[in-house]
Amino acid sequence: SSFNAINKIKKNFSINKIGHAGTLDPLAEGILPIAIGGTTKLVKFISNQNKVYRFTINWGTQTSTDDSEGDIIFSSNIIPSLKDIISNLKEYSGFINQEPPKASAIKINGKRAYKLFREQKDFRVESRKVFIKYIKIVDHKKTGTTFEVECGKGFYIRSLARDFANKLGTYGHISALERLKVGKFDKESSI
């Protein structure tokens, strides 16, 4: 997790004040901007920057967490064609309404949604407006499609996968997720 990553740095380098810009899902990899000491005050400015992700949607199954870590809750034999995927991508541009996954860091009455989810509590996560600058197909195979997206703060790739698959008349979940860029921070300039 993002918390484990900064904890490791904190212990290895004896740093007292440390923070990060934008939580990564446990199965995700990629850019995690980390601030140390007085620079932690700047984290809020970095967190507000657009982010670029590469991710793969596996078609035909939806899981409880909307990624490959969860239990399968719905399945379908319908696999969308590349033509259908391309024609439906047009609707995912600009501001859209999105309901975050139940297994997320969103706070519900002061408690993290993922904790309520693990406790099997009944709750609802309110949808909210999020921003997509662009989304494009990087690779397509019969069972899964890889995309690249640039999006704004508070965007959930797992929700995009779930909702996009439903729009295509099937189910889907994330099987790979990598954050390529946060603001000006990218893979090439990162340690």
XYZ file of C-alpha atoms in Angstrom:
191
model
C 0.000 0.000 0.000
C 0.992 3.666 -0.259
C 1.188 3.794 3.545
C 3.620 0.837 3.594
C 5.790 2.533 0.950
C 6.225 5.750 2.939
C 6.630 3.798 6.184
C 9.541 1.877 4.650
C 11.249 5.126 3.572
C 10.562 6.704 6.977
C 12.252 3.807 8.809
C 15.180 3.307 6.401
C 16.160 6.991 6.380
C 15.035 8.011 9.904
C 12.639 10.653 8.574
C 10.086 12.131 10.968
C 7.818 14.068 8.626
C 6.765 12.346 5.390
C 3.692 12.298 3.164
C 2.546 11.240 -0.298
C 0.409 12.666 -3.081
C -2.383 10.317 -4.099
C -3.019 6.854 -2.706
C -2.290 3.911 -5.001
C -4.510 0.825 -4.902
C -2.763 -2.161 -3.255
C -2.441 -3.998 -6.607
C -1.282 -0.877 -8.485
C 2.256 0.153 -9.268
C 3.856 3.325 -10.545
C 4.386 6.925 -9.526
C 3.918 7.825 -5.868
C 5.209 11.368 -5.225
C 6.667 11.514 -1.706
C 7.323 14.696 0.282
C 9.783 14.924 3.153
C 10.050 17.481 5.981
C 8.717 20.962 5.173
C 7.823 19.936 1.612
C 4.858 17.944 2.986
C 2.961 21.268 2.900
C 3.163 21.125 -0.904
C 1.477 17.699 -1.224
C -1.994 19.243 -1.668
C -0.796 21.086 -4.795
C 0.617 17.915 -6.341
C -2.495 15.872 -5.448
C -4.658 18.302 -7.441
C -2.670 17.701 -10.655
C -3.874 15.377 -13.438
C -2.702 11.778 -13.391
C -2.017 9.344 -16.244
C -2.725 5.627 -15.818
C -2.300 2.510 -17.938
C -4.717 -0.263 -17.034
C -6.219 -3.485 -18.342
C -9.890 -4.403 -18.128
C -10.601 -8.134 -18.118
C -13.988 -8.660 -19.759
C -16.703 -11.025 -18.560
C -16.394 -10.867 -14.762
C -17.039 -8.263 -12.092
C -15.483 -8.648 -8.668
C -16.418 -7.341 -5.233
C -13.465 -4.923 -5.318
C -13.547 -4.157 -9.088
C -10.012 -5.573 -9.419
C -8.509 -9.078 -9.521
C -8.188 -9.161 -5.706
C -11.941 -9.453 -5.094
C -14.393 -12.326 -5.328
C -16.313 -12.780 -8.585
C -19.856 -11.478 -8.066
C -21.143 -11.365 -11.675
C -20.106 -13.063 -14.899
C -21.118 -12.962 -18.543
C -20.124 -14.673 -21.777
C -20.418 -11.349 -23.607
C -17.030 -10.012 -24.693
C -17.224 -6.588 -26.385
C -15.766 -6.153 -29.860
C -13.022 -3.625 -30.502
C -15.506 -1.678 -32.636
C -17.999 -1.439 -29.726
C -15.259 -0.419 -27.304
C -14.032 2.367 -29.604
C -17.529 3.736 -30.296
C -18.415 3.855 -26.583
C -15.152 5.519 -25.487
C -16.418 8.837 -26.874
C -18.762 9.203 -23.898
C -15.836 9.189 -21.474
C -14.487 12.688 -21.918
C -14.755 15.829 -19.805
C -16.725 15.737 -16.556
C -18.637 12.545 -15.747
C -20.451 11.213 -12.670
C -18.671 8.315 -11.014
C -19.487 6.143 -8.021
C -16.257 5.136 -6.224
C -15.769 1.459 -5.346
C -16.924 0.264 -1.931
C -13.357 -0.909 -1.291
C -11.881 2.612 -1.383
C -10.331 5.198 0.940
C -13.433 7.452 0.757
C -14.763 8.390 4.198
C -18.335 7.439 5.079
C -19.440 9.086 8.355
C -15.786 9.404 9.406
C -14.827 5.798 8.599
C -12.937 4.554 5.529
C -15.177 2.760 3.038
C -12.762 -0.182 2.722
C -13.056 -0.802 6.497
C -16.868 -0.849 6.267
C -16.546 -3.142 3.233
C -14.304 -5.584 5.155
C -16.736 -5.520 8.081
C -19.503 -6.410 5.571
C -21.551 -3.362 6.580
C -24.330 -2.123 4.324
C -23.479 1.362 3.009
C -23.652 3.482 -0.114
C -20.879 5.535 -1.695
C -22.228 8.739 -3.243
C -21.352 9.421 -6.871
C -19.364 12.535 -7.698
C -18.140 14.532 -10.665
C -14.704 13.555 -11.953
C -12.684 14.653 -14.982
C -11.256 12.702 -17.936
C -8.930 14.590 -20.290
C -8.520 11.619 -22.654
C -8.781 7.843 -22.828
C -7.268 5.668 -25.542
C -6.750 1.996 -26.328
C -3.153 0.775 -26.048
C -3.720 -2.955 -26.743
C -6.697 -5.222 -27.336
C -7.030 -8.971 -26.930
C -10.187 -11.066 -26.774
C -10.253 -11.360 -22.973
C -8.928 -7.920 -22.072
C -8.179 -4.441 -23.308
C -5.400 -2.116 -22.136
C -6.095 1.616 -21.987
C -4.311 4.827 -21.106
C -6.245 7.624 -19.418
C -5.441 11.096 -18.153
C -7.801 12.107 -15.383
C -8.264 14.548 -12.534
C -8.259 14.221 -8.758
C -10.556 11.667 -7.110
C -10.907 9.489 -10.213
C -11.197 5.719 -9.702
C -9.929 3.518 -12.529
C -11.703 0.508 -10.978
C -15.016 2.381 -11.212
C -14.310 3.285 -14.828
C -13.689 -0.396 -15.644
C -16.886 -1.505 -13.899
C -19.072 1.201 -15.454
C -17.584 0.943 -18.946
C -18.071 -2.839 -19.014
C -21.684 -2.416 -17.868
C -22.242 0.140 -20.648
C -20.981 -2.481 -23.110
C -23.527 -5.015 -21.792
C -21.077 -7.158 -19.868
C -18.928 -7.134 -16.725
C -15.319 -6.166 -16.190
C -12.612 -5.638 -13.618
C -9.050 -4.291 -13.499
C -6.298 -6.900 -13.840
C -3.361 -4.449 -14.150
C -2.980 -0.819 -13.094
C 0.030 1.480 -13.324
C 0.205 5.197 -12.610
C 2.528 6.676 -15.233
C 2.382 10.345 -14.289
C 1.290 12.752 -11.534
C 1.491 16.373 -12.649
C 5.102 16.823 -13.803
C 6.319 13.641 -12.099
C 6.680 10.695 -14.506
C 8.376 7.288 -14.680
C 11.484 8.599 -16.459
C 12.255 11.190 -13.762
C 11.442 8.964 -10.778
C 13.510 6.819 -8.469
